[in-house]
Short mmCIF file of C-alpha atoms and ligand atoms in Angstrom, two decimals:
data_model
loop_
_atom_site.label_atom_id
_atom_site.label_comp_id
_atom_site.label_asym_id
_atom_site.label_seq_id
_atom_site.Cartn_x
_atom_site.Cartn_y
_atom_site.Cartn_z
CA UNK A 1 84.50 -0.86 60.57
CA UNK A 2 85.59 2.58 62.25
CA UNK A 3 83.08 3.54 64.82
CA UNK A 4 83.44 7.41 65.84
CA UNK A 5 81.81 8.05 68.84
CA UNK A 6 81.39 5.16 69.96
CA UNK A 7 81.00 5.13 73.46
CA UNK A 8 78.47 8.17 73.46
CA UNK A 9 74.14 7.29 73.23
CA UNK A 10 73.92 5.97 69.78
CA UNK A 11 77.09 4.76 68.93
CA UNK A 12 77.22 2.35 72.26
CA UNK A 13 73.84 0.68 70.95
CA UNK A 14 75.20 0.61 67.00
CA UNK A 15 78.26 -1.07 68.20
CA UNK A 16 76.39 -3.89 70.45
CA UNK A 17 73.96 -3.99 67.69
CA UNK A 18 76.97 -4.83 65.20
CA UNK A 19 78.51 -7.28 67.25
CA UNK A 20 75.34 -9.16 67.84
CA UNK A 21 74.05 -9.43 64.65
CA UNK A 22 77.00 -8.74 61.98
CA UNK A 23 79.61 -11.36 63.84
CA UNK A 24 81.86 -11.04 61.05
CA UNK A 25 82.36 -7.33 61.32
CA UNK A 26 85.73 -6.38 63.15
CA UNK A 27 85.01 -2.89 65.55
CA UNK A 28 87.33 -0.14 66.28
CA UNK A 29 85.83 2.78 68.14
CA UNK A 30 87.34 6.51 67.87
CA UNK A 31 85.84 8.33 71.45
CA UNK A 32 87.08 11.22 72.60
CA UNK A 33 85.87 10.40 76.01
CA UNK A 34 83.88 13.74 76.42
CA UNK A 35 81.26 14.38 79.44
CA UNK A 36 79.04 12.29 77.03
CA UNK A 37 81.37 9.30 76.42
CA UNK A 38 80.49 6.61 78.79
CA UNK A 39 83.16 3.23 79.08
CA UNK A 40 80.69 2.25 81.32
CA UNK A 41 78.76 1.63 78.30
CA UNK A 42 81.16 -0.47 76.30
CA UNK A 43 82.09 -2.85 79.65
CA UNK A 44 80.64 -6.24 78.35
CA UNK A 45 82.13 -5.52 74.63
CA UNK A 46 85.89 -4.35 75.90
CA UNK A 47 87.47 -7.42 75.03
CA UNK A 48 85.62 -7.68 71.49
CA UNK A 49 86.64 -4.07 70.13
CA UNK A 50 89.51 -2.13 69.67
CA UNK A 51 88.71 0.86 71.63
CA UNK A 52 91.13 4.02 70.87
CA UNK A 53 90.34 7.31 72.90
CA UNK A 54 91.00 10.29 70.48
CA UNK A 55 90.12 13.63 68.87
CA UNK A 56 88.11 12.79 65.08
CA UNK A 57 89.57 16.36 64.81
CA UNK A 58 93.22 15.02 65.05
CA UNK A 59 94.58 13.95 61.65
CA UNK A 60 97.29 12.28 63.49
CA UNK A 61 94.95 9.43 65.13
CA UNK A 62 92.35 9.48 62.62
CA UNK A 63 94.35 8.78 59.15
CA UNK A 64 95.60 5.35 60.42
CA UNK A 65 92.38 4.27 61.43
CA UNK A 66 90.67 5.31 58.58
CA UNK A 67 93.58 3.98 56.77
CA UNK A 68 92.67 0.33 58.41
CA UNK A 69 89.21 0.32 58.20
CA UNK A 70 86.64 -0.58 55.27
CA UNK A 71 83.91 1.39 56.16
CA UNK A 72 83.74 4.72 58.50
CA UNK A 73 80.29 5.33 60.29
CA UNK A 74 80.68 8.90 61.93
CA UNK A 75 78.32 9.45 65.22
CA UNK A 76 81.04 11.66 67.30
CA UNK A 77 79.90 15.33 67.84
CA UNK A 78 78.79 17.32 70.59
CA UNK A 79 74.58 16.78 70.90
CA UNK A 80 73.10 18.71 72.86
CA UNK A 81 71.45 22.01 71.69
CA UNK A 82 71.21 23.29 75.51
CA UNK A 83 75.00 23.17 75.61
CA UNK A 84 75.54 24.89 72.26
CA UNK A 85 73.34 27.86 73.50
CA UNK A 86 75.85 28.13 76.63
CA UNK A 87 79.18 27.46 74.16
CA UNK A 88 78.95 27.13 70.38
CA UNK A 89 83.24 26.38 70.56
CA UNK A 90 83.64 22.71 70.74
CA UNK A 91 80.35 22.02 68.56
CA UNK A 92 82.59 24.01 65.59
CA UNK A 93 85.36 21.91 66.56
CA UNK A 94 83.91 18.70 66.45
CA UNK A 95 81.25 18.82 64.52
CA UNK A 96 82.61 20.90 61.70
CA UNK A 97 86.55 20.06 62.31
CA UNK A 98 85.82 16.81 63.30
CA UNK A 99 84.04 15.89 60.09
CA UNK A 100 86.43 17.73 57.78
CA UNK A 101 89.33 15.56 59.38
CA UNK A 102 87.86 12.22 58.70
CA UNK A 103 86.76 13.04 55.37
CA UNK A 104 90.24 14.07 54.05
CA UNK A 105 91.26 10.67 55.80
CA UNK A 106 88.21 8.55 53.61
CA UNK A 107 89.41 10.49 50.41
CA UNK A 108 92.99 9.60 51.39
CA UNK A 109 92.47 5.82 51.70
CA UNK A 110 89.67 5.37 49.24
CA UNK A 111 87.06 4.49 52.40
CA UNK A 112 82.98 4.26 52.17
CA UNK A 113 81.47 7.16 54.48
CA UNK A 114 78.84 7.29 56.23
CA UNK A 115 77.32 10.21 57.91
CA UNK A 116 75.32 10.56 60.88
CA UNK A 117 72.99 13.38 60.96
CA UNK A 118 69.83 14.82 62.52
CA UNK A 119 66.38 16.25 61.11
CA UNK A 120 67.48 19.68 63.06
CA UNK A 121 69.67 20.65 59.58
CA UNK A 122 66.03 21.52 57.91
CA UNK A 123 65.30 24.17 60.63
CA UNK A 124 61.41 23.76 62.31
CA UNK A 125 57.34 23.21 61.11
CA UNK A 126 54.90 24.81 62.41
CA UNK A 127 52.73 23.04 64.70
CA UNK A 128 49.74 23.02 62.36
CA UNK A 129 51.70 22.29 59.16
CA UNK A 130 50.55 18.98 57.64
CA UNK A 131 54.11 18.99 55.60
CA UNK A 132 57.49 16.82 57.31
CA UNK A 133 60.85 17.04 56.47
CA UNK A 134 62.02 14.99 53.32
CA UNK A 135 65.17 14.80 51.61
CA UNK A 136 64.76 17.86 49.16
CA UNK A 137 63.53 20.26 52.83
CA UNK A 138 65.61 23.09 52.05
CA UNK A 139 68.50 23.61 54.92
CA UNK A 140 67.25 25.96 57.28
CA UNK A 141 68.90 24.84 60.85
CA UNK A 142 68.19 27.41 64.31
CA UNK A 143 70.80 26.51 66.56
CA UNK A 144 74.59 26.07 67.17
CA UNK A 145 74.31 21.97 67.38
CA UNK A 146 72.20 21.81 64.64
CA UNK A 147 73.99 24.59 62.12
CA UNK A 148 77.19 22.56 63.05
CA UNK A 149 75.39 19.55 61.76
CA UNK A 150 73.98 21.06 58.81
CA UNK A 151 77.41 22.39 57.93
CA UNK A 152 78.87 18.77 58.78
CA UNK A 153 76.38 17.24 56.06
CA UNK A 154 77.61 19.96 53.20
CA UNK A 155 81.28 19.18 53.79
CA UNK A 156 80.18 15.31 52.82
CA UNK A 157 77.98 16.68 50.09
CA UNK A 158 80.93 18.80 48.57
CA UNK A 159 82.99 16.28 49.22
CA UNK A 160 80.74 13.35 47.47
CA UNK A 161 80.74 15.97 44.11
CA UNK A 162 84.04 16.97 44.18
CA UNK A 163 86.34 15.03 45.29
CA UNK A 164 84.18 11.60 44.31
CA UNK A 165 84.05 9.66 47.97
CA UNK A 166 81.81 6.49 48.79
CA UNK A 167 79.56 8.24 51.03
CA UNK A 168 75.90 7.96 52.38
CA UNK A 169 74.23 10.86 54.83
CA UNK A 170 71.17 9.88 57.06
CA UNK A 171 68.64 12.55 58.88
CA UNK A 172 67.35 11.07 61.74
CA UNK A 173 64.78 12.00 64.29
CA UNK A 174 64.80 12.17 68.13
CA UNK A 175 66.13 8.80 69.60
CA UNK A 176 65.14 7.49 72.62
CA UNK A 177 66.08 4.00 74.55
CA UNK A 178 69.25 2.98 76.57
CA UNK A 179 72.12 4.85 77.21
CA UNK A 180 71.01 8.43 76.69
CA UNK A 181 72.84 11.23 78.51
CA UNK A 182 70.77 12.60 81.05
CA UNK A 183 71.08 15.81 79.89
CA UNK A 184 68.00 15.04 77.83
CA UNK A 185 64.30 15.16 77.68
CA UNK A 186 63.15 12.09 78.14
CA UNK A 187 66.19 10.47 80.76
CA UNK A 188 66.13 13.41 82.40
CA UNK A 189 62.24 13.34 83.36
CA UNK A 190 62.84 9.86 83.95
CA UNK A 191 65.84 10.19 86.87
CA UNK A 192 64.03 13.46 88.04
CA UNK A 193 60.94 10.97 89.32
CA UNK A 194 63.40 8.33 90.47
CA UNK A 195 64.53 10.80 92.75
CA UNK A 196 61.27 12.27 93.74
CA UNK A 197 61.82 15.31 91.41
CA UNK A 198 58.73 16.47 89.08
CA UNK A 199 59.61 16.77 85.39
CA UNK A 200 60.22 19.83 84.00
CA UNK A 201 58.72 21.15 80.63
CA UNK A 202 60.47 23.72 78.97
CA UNK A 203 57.80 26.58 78.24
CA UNK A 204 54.05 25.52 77.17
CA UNK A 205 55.46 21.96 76.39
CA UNK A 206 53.87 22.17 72.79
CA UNK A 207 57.10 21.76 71.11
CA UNK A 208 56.75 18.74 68.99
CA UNK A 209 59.33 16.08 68.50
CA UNK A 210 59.01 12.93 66.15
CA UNK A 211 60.73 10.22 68.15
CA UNK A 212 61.94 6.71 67.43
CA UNK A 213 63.75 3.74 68.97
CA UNK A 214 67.63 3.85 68.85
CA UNK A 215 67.65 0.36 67.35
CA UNK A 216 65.18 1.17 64.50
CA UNK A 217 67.93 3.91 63.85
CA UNK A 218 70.75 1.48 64.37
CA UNK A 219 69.08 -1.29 61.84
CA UNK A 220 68.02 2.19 59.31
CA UNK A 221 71.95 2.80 59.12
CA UNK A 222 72.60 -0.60 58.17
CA UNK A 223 70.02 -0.65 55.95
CA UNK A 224 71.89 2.27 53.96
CA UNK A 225 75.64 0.69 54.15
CA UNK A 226 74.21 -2.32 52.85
CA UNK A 227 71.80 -0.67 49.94
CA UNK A 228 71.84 2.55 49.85
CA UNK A 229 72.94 4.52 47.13
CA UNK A 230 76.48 6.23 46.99
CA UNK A 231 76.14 10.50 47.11
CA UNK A 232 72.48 10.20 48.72
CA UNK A 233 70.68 11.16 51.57
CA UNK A 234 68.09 9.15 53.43
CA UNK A 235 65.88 10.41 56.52
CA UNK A 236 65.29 7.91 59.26
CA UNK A 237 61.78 8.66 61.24
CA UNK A 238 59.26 6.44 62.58
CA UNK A 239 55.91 8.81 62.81
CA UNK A 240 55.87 9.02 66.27
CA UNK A 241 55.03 12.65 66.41
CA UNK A 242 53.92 13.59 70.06
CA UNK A 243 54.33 17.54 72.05
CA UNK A 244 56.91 17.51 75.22
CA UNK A 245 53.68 17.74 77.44
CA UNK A 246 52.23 14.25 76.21
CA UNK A 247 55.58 12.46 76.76
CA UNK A 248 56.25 14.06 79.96
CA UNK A 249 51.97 12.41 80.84
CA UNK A 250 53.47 9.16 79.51
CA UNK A 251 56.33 8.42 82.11
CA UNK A 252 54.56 9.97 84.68
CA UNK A 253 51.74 7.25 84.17
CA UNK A 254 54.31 4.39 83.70
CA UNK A 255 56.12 5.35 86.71
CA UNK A 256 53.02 5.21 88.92
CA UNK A 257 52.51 9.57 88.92
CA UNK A 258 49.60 11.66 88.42
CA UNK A 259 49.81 13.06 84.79
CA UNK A 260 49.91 16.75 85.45
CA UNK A 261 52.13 16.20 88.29
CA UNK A 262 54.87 18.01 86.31
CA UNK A 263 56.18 21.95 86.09
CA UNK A 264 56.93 24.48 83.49
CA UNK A 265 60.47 25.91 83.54
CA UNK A 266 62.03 28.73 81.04
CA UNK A 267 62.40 28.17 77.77
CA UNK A 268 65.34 26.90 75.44
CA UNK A 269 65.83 30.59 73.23
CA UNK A 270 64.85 30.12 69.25
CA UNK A 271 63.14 26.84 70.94
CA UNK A 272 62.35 24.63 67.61
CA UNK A 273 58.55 24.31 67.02
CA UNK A 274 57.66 20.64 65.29
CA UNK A 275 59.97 17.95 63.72
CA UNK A 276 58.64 15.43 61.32
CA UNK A 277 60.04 13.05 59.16
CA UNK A 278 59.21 11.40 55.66
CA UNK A 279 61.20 8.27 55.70
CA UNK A 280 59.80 6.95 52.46
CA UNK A 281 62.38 6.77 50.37
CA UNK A 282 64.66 4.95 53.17
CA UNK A 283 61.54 2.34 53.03
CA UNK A 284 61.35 2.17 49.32
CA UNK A 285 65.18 2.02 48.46
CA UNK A 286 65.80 -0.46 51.62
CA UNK A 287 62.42 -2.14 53.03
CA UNK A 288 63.37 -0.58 56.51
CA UNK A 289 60.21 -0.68 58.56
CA UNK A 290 60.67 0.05 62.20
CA UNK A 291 60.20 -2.68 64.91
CA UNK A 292 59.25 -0.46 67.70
CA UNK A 293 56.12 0.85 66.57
CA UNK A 294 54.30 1.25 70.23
CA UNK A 295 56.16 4.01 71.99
CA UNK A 296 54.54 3.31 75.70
CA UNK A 297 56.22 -0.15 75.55
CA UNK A 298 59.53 1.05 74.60
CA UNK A 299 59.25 3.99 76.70
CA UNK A 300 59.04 1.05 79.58
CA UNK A 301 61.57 -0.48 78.60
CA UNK A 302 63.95 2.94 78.67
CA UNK A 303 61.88 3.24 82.57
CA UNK A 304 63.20 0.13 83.43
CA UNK A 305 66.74 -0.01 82.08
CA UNK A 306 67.04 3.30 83.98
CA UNK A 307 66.03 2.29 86.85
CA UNK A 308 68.14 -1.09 86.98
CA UNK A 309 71.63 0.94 85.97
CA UNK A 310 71.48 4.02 88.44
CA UNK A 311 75.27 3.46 88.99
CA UNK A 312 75.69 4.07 85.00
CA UNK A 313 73.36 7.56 85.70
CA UNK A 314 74.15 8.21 89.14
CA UNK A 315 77.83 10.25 89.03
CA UNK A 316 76.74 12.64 86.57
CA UNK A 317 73.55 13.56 88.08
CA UNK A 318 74.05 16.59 90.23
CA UNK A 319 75.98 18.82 87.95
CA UNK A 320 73.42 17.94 85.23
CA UNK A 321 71.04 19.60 87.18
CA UNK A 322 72.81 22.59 88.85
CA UNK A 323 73.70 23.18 85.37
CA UNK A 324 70.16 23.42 84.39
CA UNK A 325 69.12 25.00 87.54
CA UNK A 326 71.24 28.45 86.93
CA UNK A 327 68.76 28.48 84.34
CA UNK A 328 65.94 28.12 85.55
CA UNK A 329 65.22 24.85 84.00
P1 NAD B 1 76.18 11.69 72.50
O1 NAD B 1 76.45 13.09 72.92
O2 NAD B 1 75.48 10.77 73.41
O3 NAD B 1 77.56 10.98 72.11
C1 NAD B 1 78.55 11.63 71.35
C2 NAD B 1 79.84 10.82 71.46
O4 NAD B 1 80.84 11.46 70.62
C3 NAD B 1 80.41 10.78 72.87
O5 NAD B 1 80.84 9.47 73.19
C4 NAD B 1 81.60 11.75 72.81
O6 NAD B 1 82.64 11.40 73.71
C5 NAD B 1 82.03 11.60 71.36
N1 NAD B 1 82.75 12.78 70.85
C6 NAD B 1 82.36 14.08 70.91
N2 NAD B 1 83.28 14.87 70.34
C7 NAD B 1 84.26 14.05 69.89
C8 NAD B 1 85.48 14.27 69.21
N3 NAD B 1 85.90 15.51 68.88
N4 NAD B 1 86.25 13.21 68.89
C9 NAD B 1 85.87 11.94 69.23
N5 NAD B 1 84.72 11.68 69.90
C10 NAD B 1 83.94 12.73 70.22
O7 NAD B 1 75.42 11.82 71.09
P2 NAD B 1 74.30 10.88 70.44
O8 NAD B 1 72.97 11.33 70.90
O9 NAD B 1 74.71 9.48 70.56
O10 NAD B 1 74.44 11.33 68.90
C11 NAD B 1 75.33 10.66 68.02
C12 NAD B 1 75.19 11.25 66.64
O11 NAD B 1 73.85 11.11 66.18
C13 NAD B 1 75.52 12.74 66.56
O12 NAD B 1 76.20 12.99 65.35
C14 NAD B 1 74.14 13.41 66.53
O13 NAD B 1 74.19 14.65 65.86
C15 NAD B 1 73.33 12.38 65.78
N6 NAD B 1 71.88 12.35 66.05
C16 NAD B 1 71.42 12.22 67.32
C17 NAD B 1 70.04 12.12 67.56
C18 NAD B 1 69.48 11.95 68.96
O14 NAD B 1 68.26 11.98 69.12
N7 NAD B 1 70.31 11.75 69.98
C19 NAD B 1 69.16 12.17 66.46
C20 NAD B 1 69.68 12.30 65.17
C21 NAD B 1 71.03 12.39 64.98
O1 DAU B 2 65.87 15.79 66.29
C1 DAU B 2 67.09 15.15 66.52
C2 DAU B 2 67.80 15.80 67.69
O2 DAU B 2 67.11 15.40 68.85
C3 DAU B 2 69.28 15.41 67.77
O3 DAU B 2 69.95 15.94 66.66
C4 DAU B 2 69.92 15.95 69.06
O4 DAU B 2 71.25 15.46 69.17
C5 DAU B 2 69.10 15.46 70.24
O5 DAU B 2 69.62 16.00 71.44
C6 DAU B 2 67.64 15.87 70.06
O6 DAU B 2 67.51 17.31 70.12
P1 DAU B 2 66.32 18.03 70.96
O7 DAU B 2 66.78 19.41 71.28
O8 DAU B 2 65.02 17.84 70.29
O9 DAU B 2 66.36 17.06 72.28
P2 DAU B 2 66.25 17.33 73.85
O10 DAU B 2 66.23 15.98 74.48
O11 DAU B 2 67.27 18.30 74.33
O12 DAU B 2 64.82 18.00 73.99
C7 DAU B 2 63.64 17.39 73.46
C8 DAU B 2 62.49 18.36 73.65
O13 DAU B 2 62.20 18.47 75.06
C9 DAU B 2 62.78 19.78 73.20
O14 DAU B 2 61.60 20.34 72.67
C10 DAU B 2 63.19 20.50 74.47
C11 DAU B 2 62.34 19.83 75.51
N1 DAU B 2 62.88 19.74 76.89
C12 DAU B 2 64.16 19.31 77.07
C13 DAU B 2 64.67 19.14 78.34
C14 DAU B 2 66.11 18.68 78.57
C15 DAU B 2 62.04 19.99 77.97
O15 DAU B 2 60.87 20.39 77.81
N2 DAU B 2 62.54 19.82 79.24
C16 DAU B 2 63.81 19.41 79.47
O16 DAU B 2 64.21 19.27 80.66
#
């Protein structure tokens, strides 16, 4: 199995979810080592993976890995909507490029595909709409990141018709758990109070985000390689729906703060509303359920692995936030 992206948020916890419970599956991981790429994070697995650090953009690296592998399970991009609002460029490259690259490798060699994608591709709800997001939402995305995406995920489409690859495309919601960049929401309110900083909320903090555990995600994309259908889409949510304001009360009670003891900073521009996923056709088609269902306990369990790996966090912390500052978030 070819891993892309492997040593960023997601694709660190797929691959030491792979090795613990699919023994018999032999890793390589494509990383391009970005800001968000993290060895740190693949340490204890070094020695059971073949790690190769490299562009998914560069035909050159990719084709013979592709070429090698059985199965492709694309996570690399650039994630972060914050950073596509400050320089769209290497979200086109990666993202878009990136994608195109591997997929001319997978129709190449004759490789199953599968795509890693996000519930931003179907745009926003409003916050009183009862409807979510299901797999016939029409494409509507709002930002760089996300249009990226939703171009990435019409490349595979085209690709699926056209040219006839072995490929699957999953929609997922906002992760949260170990490993996660601190450029985002919920790690960064988390190191903020670790180093007596309040959380910031960007605008009224009534933006609403439907969040789930990285390893239901993780098991939901195995749950697809292993029986989903070839040429479909499947969206991976686990009806956690809760407003930036409500998480932010959350971790401030877990880590022993007053629940308004936060502030309001400027807001992201063309700031999605709501997210909300319909993930019943991943549950019919695969009996996926997710484990995590209480999002206080695994939100302590994110608290805690924070707060026991400050040396993974620690180096990248300053510039994170002077970035953010010249803001005025
Ligand atoms: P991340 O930013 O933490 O990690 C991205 C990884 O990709 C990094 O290791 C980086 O070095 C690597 N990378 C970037 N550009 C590359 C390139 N050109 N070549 C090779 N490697 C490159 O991201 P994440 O949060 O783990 O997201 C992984 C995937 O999941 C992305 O495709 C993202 O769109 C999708 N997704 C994320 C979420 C979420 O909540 N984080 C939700 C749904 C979907
Ligand atoms: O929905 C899936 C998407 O979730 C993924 O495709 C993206 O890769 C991932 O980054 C995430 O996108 P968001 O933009 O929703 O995540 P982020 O963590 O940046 O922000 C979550 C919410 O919190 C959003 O409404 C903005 C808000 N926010 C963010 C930060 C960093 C704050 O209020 N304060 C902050 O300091």
């Amino acid at each position: 199995m070819l891993v892309t992206g492997g040593a960023g948020f997601i694709g660190t916890n797929f691959v030491h979810f792979t090795l613990a419970e699919r023994p018999d599956v032999e890793v390589s991981v494509l990383d391009k080592l970005t800001y968000a790429g993290n060895l740190m994070s693949l340490a204890d697995v070094a020695d059971r993976i073949n790690l190769v650090v490299g562009d998914v953009a560069d035909a050159a690296v990719v084709n013979p890995l592709v070429a090698a592998a059985d199965v492709v399970v694309h996570f690399a991009a650039e994630s972060h909507n914050d950073n596509s609002l400050n320089d769209p460029s290497p979200f086109v490259h990666s993202n878009l490029v990136g994608t195109f690259t591997l997929l001319e490798a997978v129709r190449r060699y004759g490789v199953r595909y599968h795509h890693i994608s996000t519930d931003e591709v179907y745009g926003d709800l409003a916050l009183d709409d009862p409807a979510k997001f299901t797999p016939n939402t029409a494409y509507n995305p709002s930002s760089p990141y996300s249009s990226t995406k939703a171009g990435s995920d019409l490349l595979v489409r085209a690709w699926v018709r056209s040219f006839g690859i072995a490929a699957t495309i999953s929609n997922c919601s906002n992760n949260y758990g170990a490993y996660q960049h601190i450029e985002k929401f919920i790690p960064r309110q988390i190191t903020n109070l670790i180093d007596g900083v309040k959380p910031k909320l960007y605008g009224a903090g009534t933006n609403i985000r439907d969040w789930i555990h990285v390893q239901d995600h993780n098991r939901g994309i195995w749950a697809i390689i292993d029986k989903g259908r070839i040429g479909e889409t499947y969206l991976i949510g686990a009806d956690c729906e809760l407003n930036n304001r409500e998480v932010v009360e959350v971790i401030l009670e877990l880590m022993g703060h007053h629940p308004s003891d936060y502030e309001h900073v400027s807001d992201r521009p063309g700031h999605d509303r709501r997210y909300a996923i319909d993930a019943s056709k991943l549950r019919a088609e695969t009996g996926w359920e997710p484990m995590f269902r209480d999002f206080k306990s695994g939100l302590a369990n994110t608290i805690e692995w924070y707060r026991a790996n400050e040396q993974w966090w620690r180096p990248q912390k300053a510039a994170v936030e002077a970035n953010y500052a010249a803001k005025g978030q």
